[in-house]
Amino acid sequence: MGNYLLGIDLGAGSLKATIIDGAGRTLGEGSHPVTTSVPRFGWSEQDPAEWFEALCAAVPKAIAASGIPASAIAGIGISAGAHIPVLTNAQGQVLRPAIMWNDQRAAAQAAALHERAGARIIATSLNRVNPTWTLAMLAWLQENEPDVMAEAKRLYLAKDYLRYLLTGTWETDFSDAIGALLADNVTKSWSSELCALIGLDMALLPPIVAPEAVVGGVTAEAAARTGLAAGTPVVCGANDTTVEFFGVGATRPGISGVKLATAGVLFLATQGPSVNPPISCYPHIMPGMYYTATGTNSCASAHRWLRDLMFAADGFEGMDALAADAPRGARSLLFHPYLQGERAPYWDPLLRADFIGLTISHGKPDFARALYEGLAFSIRDLLEAARALGLSFGAIRLMGGGARSACWRQIIADVTGLAVERTEAADASFGAALIAGIGAGVFAGPEDAVARCVRLLDTTPPDADSHEFYTSLFGVYKDAQAALAGLNHRLHALFS
């Protein structure tokens, strides 16, 4: 085996595989879409079998693009969205679709858990319960699908189930244990107290190991399906936000980041846990460090929705060019991106998306620009809520597919008033490959991985005049959100 590494990330809309060398250079990439089912308003589910089908399609593409033999891969790392539970029975069969992190069905269970034991949940597992967390999802399943819970013998988190299909092993890391809201930050193990709140049998929970721990090798069966070499070492990995933030070099307290992916996420690296509910707090890859994360429900997903609805002939590049040509403020057209309700800072599953200020003179460029600006305002909403809790932010390291758009980068810089930094690689599959390299011995540790592989590509500073303009427009955005929230609720009541 050589010093080549494979990172695999299961996103909400696709699975991506990336092969890098020991200097962090990308040699080959492959991706394959995954579908999300929305059986009811506020619900969001995926079929775990489709995840592995996507892996079996994406990995051979990455290997072929890299020009290296599969036998040269020294290690494999996997990441996926946090909180997503997969339940299997005694025969290893998946019992139901996986409930996604943006699913809102468990709102009542989350509220009941918070009223009953909110302070203890926060003290134990660092975070306030809401429908995003696995704890609330499992409470909903206990109440609504008790037969499933009775038959379940193992609980996997998303990346762990995907890795199980490669290695046949069962474990998780501490970032995903915290993400399940079932872990004790003091003992760094599962919490019997939190499990007892929902009557969860702790035998369902996997062992907790380090993200860089080699947990097994690719099985012969998985090798035949994926084109990988049997026996290739596979590390445990961590959730997507953990590896992605690490992968842009956020290895010191005070570094902040924004992820433009299916969701929009705001990050801040801290020394030790920074507990400010409802802002989330997770363990970092760096020993002793944590990071805060607060996120919206719709970001790149809203981008894709509008592309499909209005810009199918233009594609993303054409849509981006139209947005860049439109004037700032989109000629008074405002967009609130609550296509799937909203998480932070409102935690309201009944919010609806909207375009307001529409006139007969508006055209496609204005819609494209308003979308970018509305998503940037949503990020500023997260930023202002975090600042109100005493958190301080510097330059933003940008992550996710949206980072490729120069127009969107400038809008984010102008709306937030913060410089936007972009690294050469900025997605979770790259971060997962770095974790694999630590476990496989390609890197001496996390600092070595970042020093050798993470390079700054460019910086986008904010324009002072545009920041002043967007600050005024953000006030309108906020007032409109407050004015429309009650109407959103009435619409839901009328049509639910």
Coordinates of C-alpha atoms in Angstrom, one line a residue:
M1 CA 0.0 0.0 0.0
G2 CA 1.1 3.6 -0.7
N3 CA 0.4 6.9 1.0
Y4 CA -3.0 7.3 -0.7
L5 CA -6.1 7.8 1.3
L6 CA -9.8 7.5 0.6
G7 CA -12.4 9.7 2.2
I8 CA -16.1 9.0 1.9
D9 CA -18.9 11.4 2.9
L10 CA -22.6 10.6 2.9
G11 CA -24.4 13.9 2.4
A12 CA -28.1 14.5 2.4
G13 CA -28.2 14.7 -1.4
S14 CA -25.3 12.6 -2.5
L15 CA -22.3 10.4 -1.5
K16 CA -18.9 11.6 -2.4
A17 CA -15.6 9.7 -2.5
T18 CA -12.2 11.5 -2.7
I19 CA -8.7 10.1 -3.0
I20 CA -5.8 12.2 -1.9
D21 CA -2.0 11.7 -1.6
G22 CA 0.1 12.3 1.5
A23 CA 0.4 16.0 0.6
G24 CA -3.4 16.5 0.5
R25 CA -3.6 16.7 -3.3
T26 CA -6.8 15.5 -4.7
L27 CA -6.1 12.7 -7.2
G28 CA -9.7 11.5 -8.0
E29 CA -13.3 12.1 -7.0
G30 CA -16.6 10.3 -7.6
S31 CA -20.1 11.0 -6.4
H32 CA -23.6 9.5 -6.7
P33 CA -27.0 10.9 -5.7
V34 CA -29.1 9.7 -2.8
T35 CA -32.8 10.4 -2.5
T36 CA -34.8 11.8 0.4
S37 CA -38.4 10.8 1.0
V38 CA -40.8 13.3 2.5
P39 CA -43.9 11.2 3.4
R40 CA -45.4 14.0 5.4
F41 CA -44.7 17.7 5.9
G42 CA -41.8 18.0 8.3
W43 CA -40.7 14.4 7.8
S44 CA -37.4 13.5 6.1
E45 CA -36.2 9.9 5.6
Q46 CA -33.6 7.9 3.5
D47 CA -33.2 4.2 2.7
P48 CA -29.8 3.0 4.1
A49 CA -29.6 0.4 1.3
E50 CA -29.3 3.3 -1.1
W51 CA -26.3 4.7 0.8
F52 CA -24.3 1.6 0.0
E53 CA -25.4 1.5 -3.6
A54 CA -24.2 5.1 -3.9
L55 CA -20.8 4.1 -2.3
C56 CA -20.5 1.2 -4.8
A57 CA -21.0 3.7 -7.6
A58 CA -18.9 6.6 -6.3
V59 CA -15.8 4.8 -5.1
P60 CA -14.9 3.1 -8.5
K61 CA -15.3 6.5 -10.2
A62 CA -12.8 8.0 -7.7
I63 CA -10.3 5.1 -8.1
A64 CA -10.5 5.3 -11.9
A65 CA -10.1 9.1 -11.8
S66 CA -7.1 8.8 -9.5
G67 CA -5.1 6.5 -11.8
I68 CA -3.8 4.5 -8.9
P69 CA -4.6 0.8 -8.1
A70 CA -7.0 0.2 -5.2
S71 CA -4.3 -1.7 -3.5
A72 CA -2.3 1.5 -3.1
I73 CA -4.9 3.0 -0.7
A74 CA -3.5 3.0 2.8
G75 CA -6.7 3.8 4.7
I76 CA -10.3 4.7 4.4
G77 CA -12.3 7.2 6.5
I78 CA -16.1 7.7 6.4
S79 CA -18.3 10.6 7.6
A80 CA -22.0 11.3 7.4
G81 CA -24.6 13.6 8.9
A82 CA -24.9 13.5 12.7
H83 CA -28.0 12.3 14.6
I84 CA -29.3 9.9 11.9
P85 CA -30.3 6.5 13.5
V86 CA -30.3 3.1 11.7
L87 CA -32.0 0.3 13.6
T88 CA -31.4 -3.4 12.8
N89 CA -32.8 -6.6 14.1
A90 CA -31.0 -9.8 15.2
Q91 CA -30.4 -10.8 11.5
G92 CA -28.9 -7.4 10.7
Q93 CA -31.9 -6.3 8.7
V94 CA -32.7 -2.6 8.7
L95 CA -36.1 -2.2 10.4
R96 CA -37.2 1.2 9.0
P97 CA -36.0 4.1 6.9
A98 CA -33.4 6.3 8.6
I99 CA -34.8 9.5 10.1
M100 CA -32.7 12.5 8.9
W101 CA -31.3 15.3 10.9
N102 CA -33.7 17.8 9.4
D103 CA -36.8 15.8 10.3
Q104 CA -39.2 17.7 12.6
R105 CA -41.7 15.0 13.6
A106 CA -40.3 14.6 17.2
A107 CA -41.1 18.2 18.2
A108 CA -43.6 17.2 20.9
Q109 CA -41.3 14.5 22.3
A110 CA -38.4 17.0 22.4
A111 CA -40.5 19.5 24.3
A112 CA -41.6 16.9 26.8
L113 CA -38.0 15.7 27.4
H114 CA -36.8 19.3 27.9
E115 CA -39.6 20.1 30.3
R116 CA -38.9 16.9 32.2
A117 CA -35.1 16.8 32.3
G118 CA -33.8 19.6 30.2
A119 CA -31.1 20.8 32.7
R120 CA -29.8 17.2 33.2
I121 CA -29.6 16.5 29.4
I122 CA -27.6 19.7 28.9
A123 CA -25.3 19.0 31.8
T124 CA -24.6 15.5 30.7
S125 CA -24.5 15.7 26.9
L126 CA -23.8 19.4 26.3
N127 CA -26.9 20.2 24.2
R128 CA -30.6 21.0 24.5
V129 CA -32.9 18.5 23.1
N130 CA -34.9 19.4 20.0
P131 CA -36.2 17.3 17.0
T132 CA -32.7 17.2 15.4
W133 CA -31.3 14.9 18.1
T134 CA -31.4 11.1 18.0
L135 CA -32.8 11.1 21.6
A136 CA -36.0 12.8 20.5
M137 CA -36.3 10.7 17.4
L138 CA -36.0 7.5 19.5
A139 CA -38.6 8.8 21.9
W140 CA -40.9 9.3 18.9
L141 CA -40.3 5.8 17.7
Q142 CA -41.0 4.4 21.2
E143 CA -44.4 6.1 21.2
N144 CA -45.4 5.6 17.5
E145 CA -43.5 2.5 16.3
P146 CA -43.0 0.4 19.5
D147 CA -42.8 -2.9 17.4
V148 CA -39.7 -1.5 15.7
M149 CA -38.1 -0.6 19.0
A150 CA -38.9 -4.0 20.4
E151 CA -37.3 -5.8 17.5
A152 CA -34.2 -3.7 17.4
K153 CA -31.0 -5.2 18.5
R154 CA -28.4 -2.6 17.2
L155 CA -28.4 1.1 16.8
Y156 CA -26.0 2.6 14.2
L157 CA -25.4 6.2 13.4
A158 CA -25.4 6.9 9.6
K159 CA -21.6 6.8 9.0
D160 CA -21.3 3.7 11.3
Y161 CA -23.9 1.7 9.3
L162 CA -22.2 2.6 6.1
R163 CA -18.8 1.5 7.5
Y164 CA -20.4 -1.7 8.8
L165 CA -21.2 -2.6 5.3
L166 CA -17.5 -2.3 4.4
T167 CA -16.0 -4.0 7.5
G168 CA -18.8 -5.9 9.3
T169 CA -17.8 -4.1 12.6
W170 CA -20.0 -2.1 15.0
E171 CA -18.7 1.0 16.8
T172 CA -19.0 4.8 16.8
D173 CA -16.9 7.8 17.9
F174 CA -17.6 10.3 20.6
S175 CA -18.7 13.1 18.3
D176 CA -21.6 10.9 17.0
A177 CA -22.3 9.7 20.6
I178 CA -22.7 13.3 21.6
G179 CA -24.7 13.9 18.4
A180 CA -27.1 11.2 19.5
L181 CA -27.6 13.1 22.8
L182 CA -27.1 9.9 24.7
A183 CA -23.5 10.4 25.9
D184 CA -21.9 11.6 29.1
N185 CA -19.2 14.2 28.4
V186 CA -17.5 13.6 31.8
T187 CA -17.0 9.8 31.4
K188 CA -16.8 9.9 27.6
S189 CA -19.2 7.0 27.4
W190 CA -22.9 6.3 27.0
S191 CA -25.2 7.7 29.7
S192 CA -27.5 5.3 31.5
E193 CA -29.4 8.3 32.8
L194 CA -30.3 9.7 29.4
C195 CA -31.1 6.3 28.0
A196 CA -33.5 5.7 30.9
L197 CA -35.4 8.9 30.0
I198 CA -36.8 7.1 27.0
G199 CA -36.6 3.5 28.2
L200 CA -33.7 2.7 25.8
D201 CA -31.9 -0.6 26.3
M202 CA -28.2 0.3 26.4
A203 CA -27.4 -3.1 24.7
L204 CA -28.5 -1.4 21.5
L205 CA -25.6 1.1 21.6
P206 CA -22.2 0.4 20.0
P207 CA -18.7 0.7 21.6
I208 CA -17.1 4.2 21.5
V209 CA -13.7 4.4 19.9
A210 CA -11.4 7.3 18.7
P211 CA -12.2 8.7 15.2
E212 CA -8.8 7.6 13.9
A213 CA -9.0 4.1 15.4
V214 CA -8.6 1.4 12.7
V215 CA -11.7 -0.8 13.4
G216 CA -11.3 -3.3 10.6
G217 CA -10.5 -4.0 7.0
V218 CA -12.6 -4.1 3.8
T219 CA -14.3 -7.5 3.6
A220 CA -14.0 -9.7 0.5
E221 CA -17.7 -9.2 -0.2
A222 CA -17.4 -5.4 0.1
A223 CA -14.3 -5.4 -2.0
A224 CA -16.1 -7.2 -4.8
R225 CA -18.9 -4.6 -4.7
T226 CA -16.7 -1.5 -4.5
G227 CA -13.5 -2.2 -6.3
L228 CA -11.5 -1.7 -3.1
A229 CA -8.8 -4.1 -2.1
A230 CA -9.8 -6.6 0.6
G231 CA -8.2 -5.9 3.9
T232 CA -7.7 -2.1 3.3
P233 CA -7.7 -0.5 6.8
V234 CA -10.9 1.5 7.7
V235 CA -11.0 4.0 10.6
C236 CA -14.0 4.7 12.6
G237 CA -14.4 8.3 11.4
A238 CA -16.6 11.0 12.7
N239 CA -19.7 13.0 11.7
D240 CA -19.5 15.3 8.7
T241 CA -19.2 18.6 10.5
T242 CA -16.4 17.4 12.7
V243 CA -14.2 16.1 9.9
E244 CA -15.1 19.0 7.6
F245 CA -14.2 21.7 10.1
F246 CA -11.0 19.9 10.9
G247 CA -10.3 19.6 7.2
V248 CA -10.2 23.4 6.6
G249 CA -7.5 23.7 9.3
A250 CA -9.7 24.8 12.2
T251 CA -7.2 23.5 14.8
R252 CA -7.0 26.5 17.1
P253 CA -9.6 28.1 19.3
G254 CA -11.3 31.1 17.8
I255 CA -11.3 29.9 14.2
S256 CA -14.8 30.1 12.7
G257 CA -16.4 28.5 9.7
V258 CA -19.5 28.4 7.5
K259 CA -20.7 25.4 5.6
L260 CA -22.8 25.9 2.5
A261 CA -24.2 22.5 2.0
T262 CA -27.7 21.0 2.2
A263 CA -27.9 22.9 5.5
G264 CA -26.1 26.2 6.4
V265 CA -23.9 25.7 9.4
L266 CA -21.9 28.2 11.5
F267 CA -18.9 26.9 13.5
L268 CA -16.5 28.1 16.1
A269 CA -13.5 26.2 17.5
T270 CA -13.2 26.4 21.3
Q271 CA -10.8 25.2 24.0
G272 CA -13.0 22.8 26.1
P273 CA -16.8 22.6 25.7
S274 CA -18.7 25.9 25.1
V275 CA -22.2 25.1 26.3
N276 CA -24.7 27.7 25.0
P277 CA -28.0 26.0 24.1
P278 CA -29.6 25.9 21.7
I279 CA -26.2 26.3 19.9
S280 CA -24.8 22.8 19.6
C281 CA -21.5 21.7 21.0
Y282 CA -19.4 18.7 19.8
P283 CA -16.0 17.2 20.5
H284 CA -13.2 18.3 18.0
I285 CA -10.7 16.1 16.4
M286 CA -8.0 18.0 18.3
P287 CA -7.5 16.6 21.8
G288 CA -9.2 18.8 24.4
M289 CA -10.9 21.0 21.9
Y290 CA -14.6 21.3 21.0
Y291 CA -16.6 23.3 18.5
T292 CA -19.9 25.0 18.5
A293 CA -22.3 24.5 15.6
T294 CA -25.6 26.1 14.8
G295 CA -27.5 25.4 11.6
T296 CA -30.4 26.2 9.3
N297 CA -32.4 23.5 7.6
S298 CA -32.2 24.8 4.0
C299 CA -29.1 26.1 2.2
A300 CA -27.8 24.2 -0.8
S301 CA -31.1 22.3 -0.8
A302 CA -32.8 25.7 -1.4
H303 CA -30.3 26.5 -4.1
R304 CA -31.0 23.2 -5.8
W305 CA -34.8 23.6 -5.4
L306 CA -34.8 27.0 -7.2
R307 CA -32.4 25.7 -9.9
D308 CA -34.8 22.8 -10.6
L309 CA -37.8 25.1 -10.5
M310 CA -36.6 28.1 -12.5
F311 CA -33.1 27.6 -13.8
A312 CA -33.1 24.0 -15.2
A313 CA -31.9 25.3 -18.6
D314 CA -29.2 27.5 -17.1
G315 CA -27.8 25.1 -14.6
F316 CA -25.9 26.1 -11.5
E317 CA -23.2 28.1 -13.4
G318 CA -25.8 30.0 -15.4
M319 CA -27.8 30.7 -12.3
D320 CA -24.6 32.0 -10.5
A321 CA -23.8 34.3 -13.4
L322 CA -27.3 35.8 -13.3
A323 CA -27.1 36.4 -9.6
A324 CA -23.7 38.1 -10.1
D325 CA -25.2 40.4 -12.7
A326 CA -28.2 41.4 -10.6
P327 CA -27.9 44.5 -8.3
R328 CA -27.4 44.1 -4.6
G329 CA -30.8 43.8 -2.8
A330 CA -32.2 42.1 -5.9
R331 CA -34.3 45.3 -6.5
S332 CA -36.2 44.8 -3.2
L333 CA -36.9 41.1 -3.6
L334 CA -36.3 39.2 -0.3
F335 CA -36.2 35.5 0.3
H336 CA -36.7 33.6 3.6
P337 CA -35.3 30.0 3.1
Y338 CA -37.6 28.0 5.4
L339 CA -38.5 25.3 2.9
Q340 CA -38.4 22.6 5.6
G341 CA -39.3 24.7 8.6
E342 CA -36.4 26.0 10.5
R343 CA -33.9 25.1 13.1
A344 CA -31.6 27.8 14.5
P345 CA -32.3 30.4 15.6
Y346 CA -36.1 29.9 15.6
W347 CA -36.6 26.2 16.2
D348 CA -39.9 26.4 14.5
P349 CA -40.9 23.5 12.2
L350 CA -43.9 25.4 10.9
L351 CA -42.1 28.3 9.3
R352 CA -42.6 28.6 5.5
A353 CA -40.3 29.9 2.8
D354 CA -41.2 33.0 0.9
F355 CA -40.2 35.6 -1.7
I356 CA -41.6 39.0 -0.7
G357 CA -41.4 42.4 -2.4
L358 CA -42.2 40.9 -5.8
T359 CA -43.2 43.2 -8.7
I360 CA -43.9 42.7 -12.4
S361 CA -40.4 44.1 -13.1
H362 CA -38.5 41.3 -11.4
G363 CA -36.8 38.6 -13.5
K364 CA -34.8 35.5 -13.1
P365 CA -31.6 37.3 -12.1
D366 CA -33.4 38.9 -9.2
F367 CA -34.7 35.5 -8.0
A368 CA -31.1 34.1 -8.1
R369 CA -29.7 37.0 -6.3
A370 CA -32.4 37.1 -3.7
L371 CA -31.8 33.4 -3.0
Y372 CA -28.1 34.0 -2.3
E373 CA -28.8 37.0 -0.2
G374 CA -31.6 35.3 1.8
L375 CA -29.3 32.4 2.6
A376 CA -26.6 34.8 3.7
F377 CA -29.1 36.6 5.9
S378 CA -30.0 33.2 7.4
I379 CA -26.3 32.7 8.2
R380 CA -26.2 36.2 9.7
D381 CA -29.2 35.3 11.8
L382 CA -27.1 32.4 13.3
L383 CA -24.2 34.8 13.8
E384 CA -26.2 37.4 15.7
A385 CA -27.8 34.8 17.9
A386 CA -24.4 33.3 18.7
R387 CA -22.9 36.8 19.4
A388 CA -25.8 37.5 21.8
L389 CA -24.6 34.5 23.9
G390 CA -21.1 35.9 24.1
L391 CA -19.4 34.1 21.3
S392 CA -16.8 36.0 19.2
F393 CA -16.1 35.3 15.5
G394 CA -13.2 36.2 13.2
A395 CA -12.5 35.4 9.6
I396 CA -14.8 32.6 8.2
R397 CA -13.4 29.4 6.7
L398 CA -15.9 28.5 4.0
M399 CA -16.9 24.9 3.4
G400 CA -19.3 22.9 1.2
G401 CA -20.1 23.1 -2.5
G402 CA -21.4 26.7 -2.3
A403 CA -17.9 27.9 -1.6
R404 CA -17.1 27.6 -5.3
S405 CA -19.3 30.6 -6.2
A406 CA -17.3 33.9 -6.1
C407 CA -20.6 35.8 -6.1
W408 CA -22.0 33.9 -3.1
R409 CA -18.6 34.3 -1.2
Q410 CA -18.8 38.1 -1.7
I411 CA -22.4 38.3 -0.6
I412 CA -21.6 36.3 2.6
A413 CA -18.6 38.6 3.4
D414 CA -20.7 41.7 2.8
V415 CA -23.7 40.5 4.8
T416 CA -21.7 39.3 7.8
G417 CA -19.0 41.9 7.6
L418 CA -16.4 39.2 8.0
A419 CA -13.6 38.1 5.7
V420 CA -14.3 34.8 3.9
E421 CA -11.3 32.4 3.6
R422 CA -11.3 29.4 1.2
T423 CA -9.0 26.5 1.4
E424 CA -8.0 24.3 -1.6
A425 CA -10.1 21.4 -0.3
A426 CA -13.3 22.2 1.7
D427 CA -15.6 19.2 2.1
A428 CA -16.1 16.3 4.4
S429 CA -14.7 13.6 2.2
F430 CA -11.3 15.4 2.3
G431 CA -11.5 15.7 6.1
A432 CA -12.5 12.0 6.3
A433 CA -9.4 11.1 4.2
L434 CA -7.2 13.1 6.7
I435 CA -8.6 11.1 9.6
A436 CA -7.9 7.9 7.7
G437 CA -4.3 9.1 7.2
I438 CA -3.9 9.6 11.0
G439 CA -5.1 6.1 11.7
A440 CA -3.1 4.5 9.0
G441 CA 0.1 6.2 10.1
V442 CA 0.5 8.4 7.0
F443 CA 0.4 11.4 9.3
A444 CA 2.0 11.6 12.8
G445 CA -1.2 13.2 14.2
P446 CA -3.9 15.8 13.5
E447 CA -1.4 18.8 13.5
D448 CA 0.8 17.0 11.0
A449 CA -2.1 16.2 8.7
V450 CA -3.2 19.8 8.6
A451 CA 0.3 21.2 8.2
R452 CA 1.0 18.9 5.3
C453 CA -2.4 19.0 3.5
V454 CA -4.4 22.2 4.2
R455 CA -3.6 25.3 2.1
L456 CA -5.4 28.6 1.9
L457 CA -6.6 29.3 -1.6
D458 CA -8.0 32.9 -1.4
T459 CA -9.6 35.5 0.9
T460 CA -12.7 37.6 0.1
P461 CA -12.9 40.8 2.3
P462 CA -16.2 42.5 2.9
D463 CA -17.0 45.8 1.2
A464 CA -17.8 48.5 3.8
D465 CA -20.6 50.2 1.7
S466 CA -22.3 46.9 0.9
H467 CA -22.1 45.8 4.5
E468 CA -23.9 48.9 5.6
F469 CA -26.5 48.4 2.9
Y470 CA -27.1 44.8 3.8
T471 CA -27.3 45.6 7.5
S472 CA -30.3 47.8 6.8
L473 CA -31.8 45.2 4.5
F474 CA -31.2 42.5 7.2
G475 CA -33.4 44.6 9.5
V476 CA -36.3 44.3 7.0
Y477 CA -35.6 40.6 6.7
K478 CA -35.9 40.1 10.4
D479 CA -39.0 42.2 10.7
A480 CA -40.7 40.3 7.9
Q481 CA -39.8 37.0 9.5
A482 CA -41.4 38.0 12.7
A483 CA -44.5 39.4 10.9
L484 CA -45.0 36.3 8.9
A485 CA -44.4 33.6 11.5
G486 CA -48.0 33.7 12.8
L487 CA -49.4 33.5 9.3
N488 CA -47.2 30.5 8.7
H489 CA -48.7 28.8 11.7
R490 CA -52.2 29.6 10.6
L491 CA -51.5 28.2 7.1
H492 CA -50.2 25.0 8.7
A493 CA -53.3 24.7 10.8
L494 CA -55.6 25.2 7.8
F495 CA -53.9 22.6 5.6
S496 CA -52.5 20.1 8.0

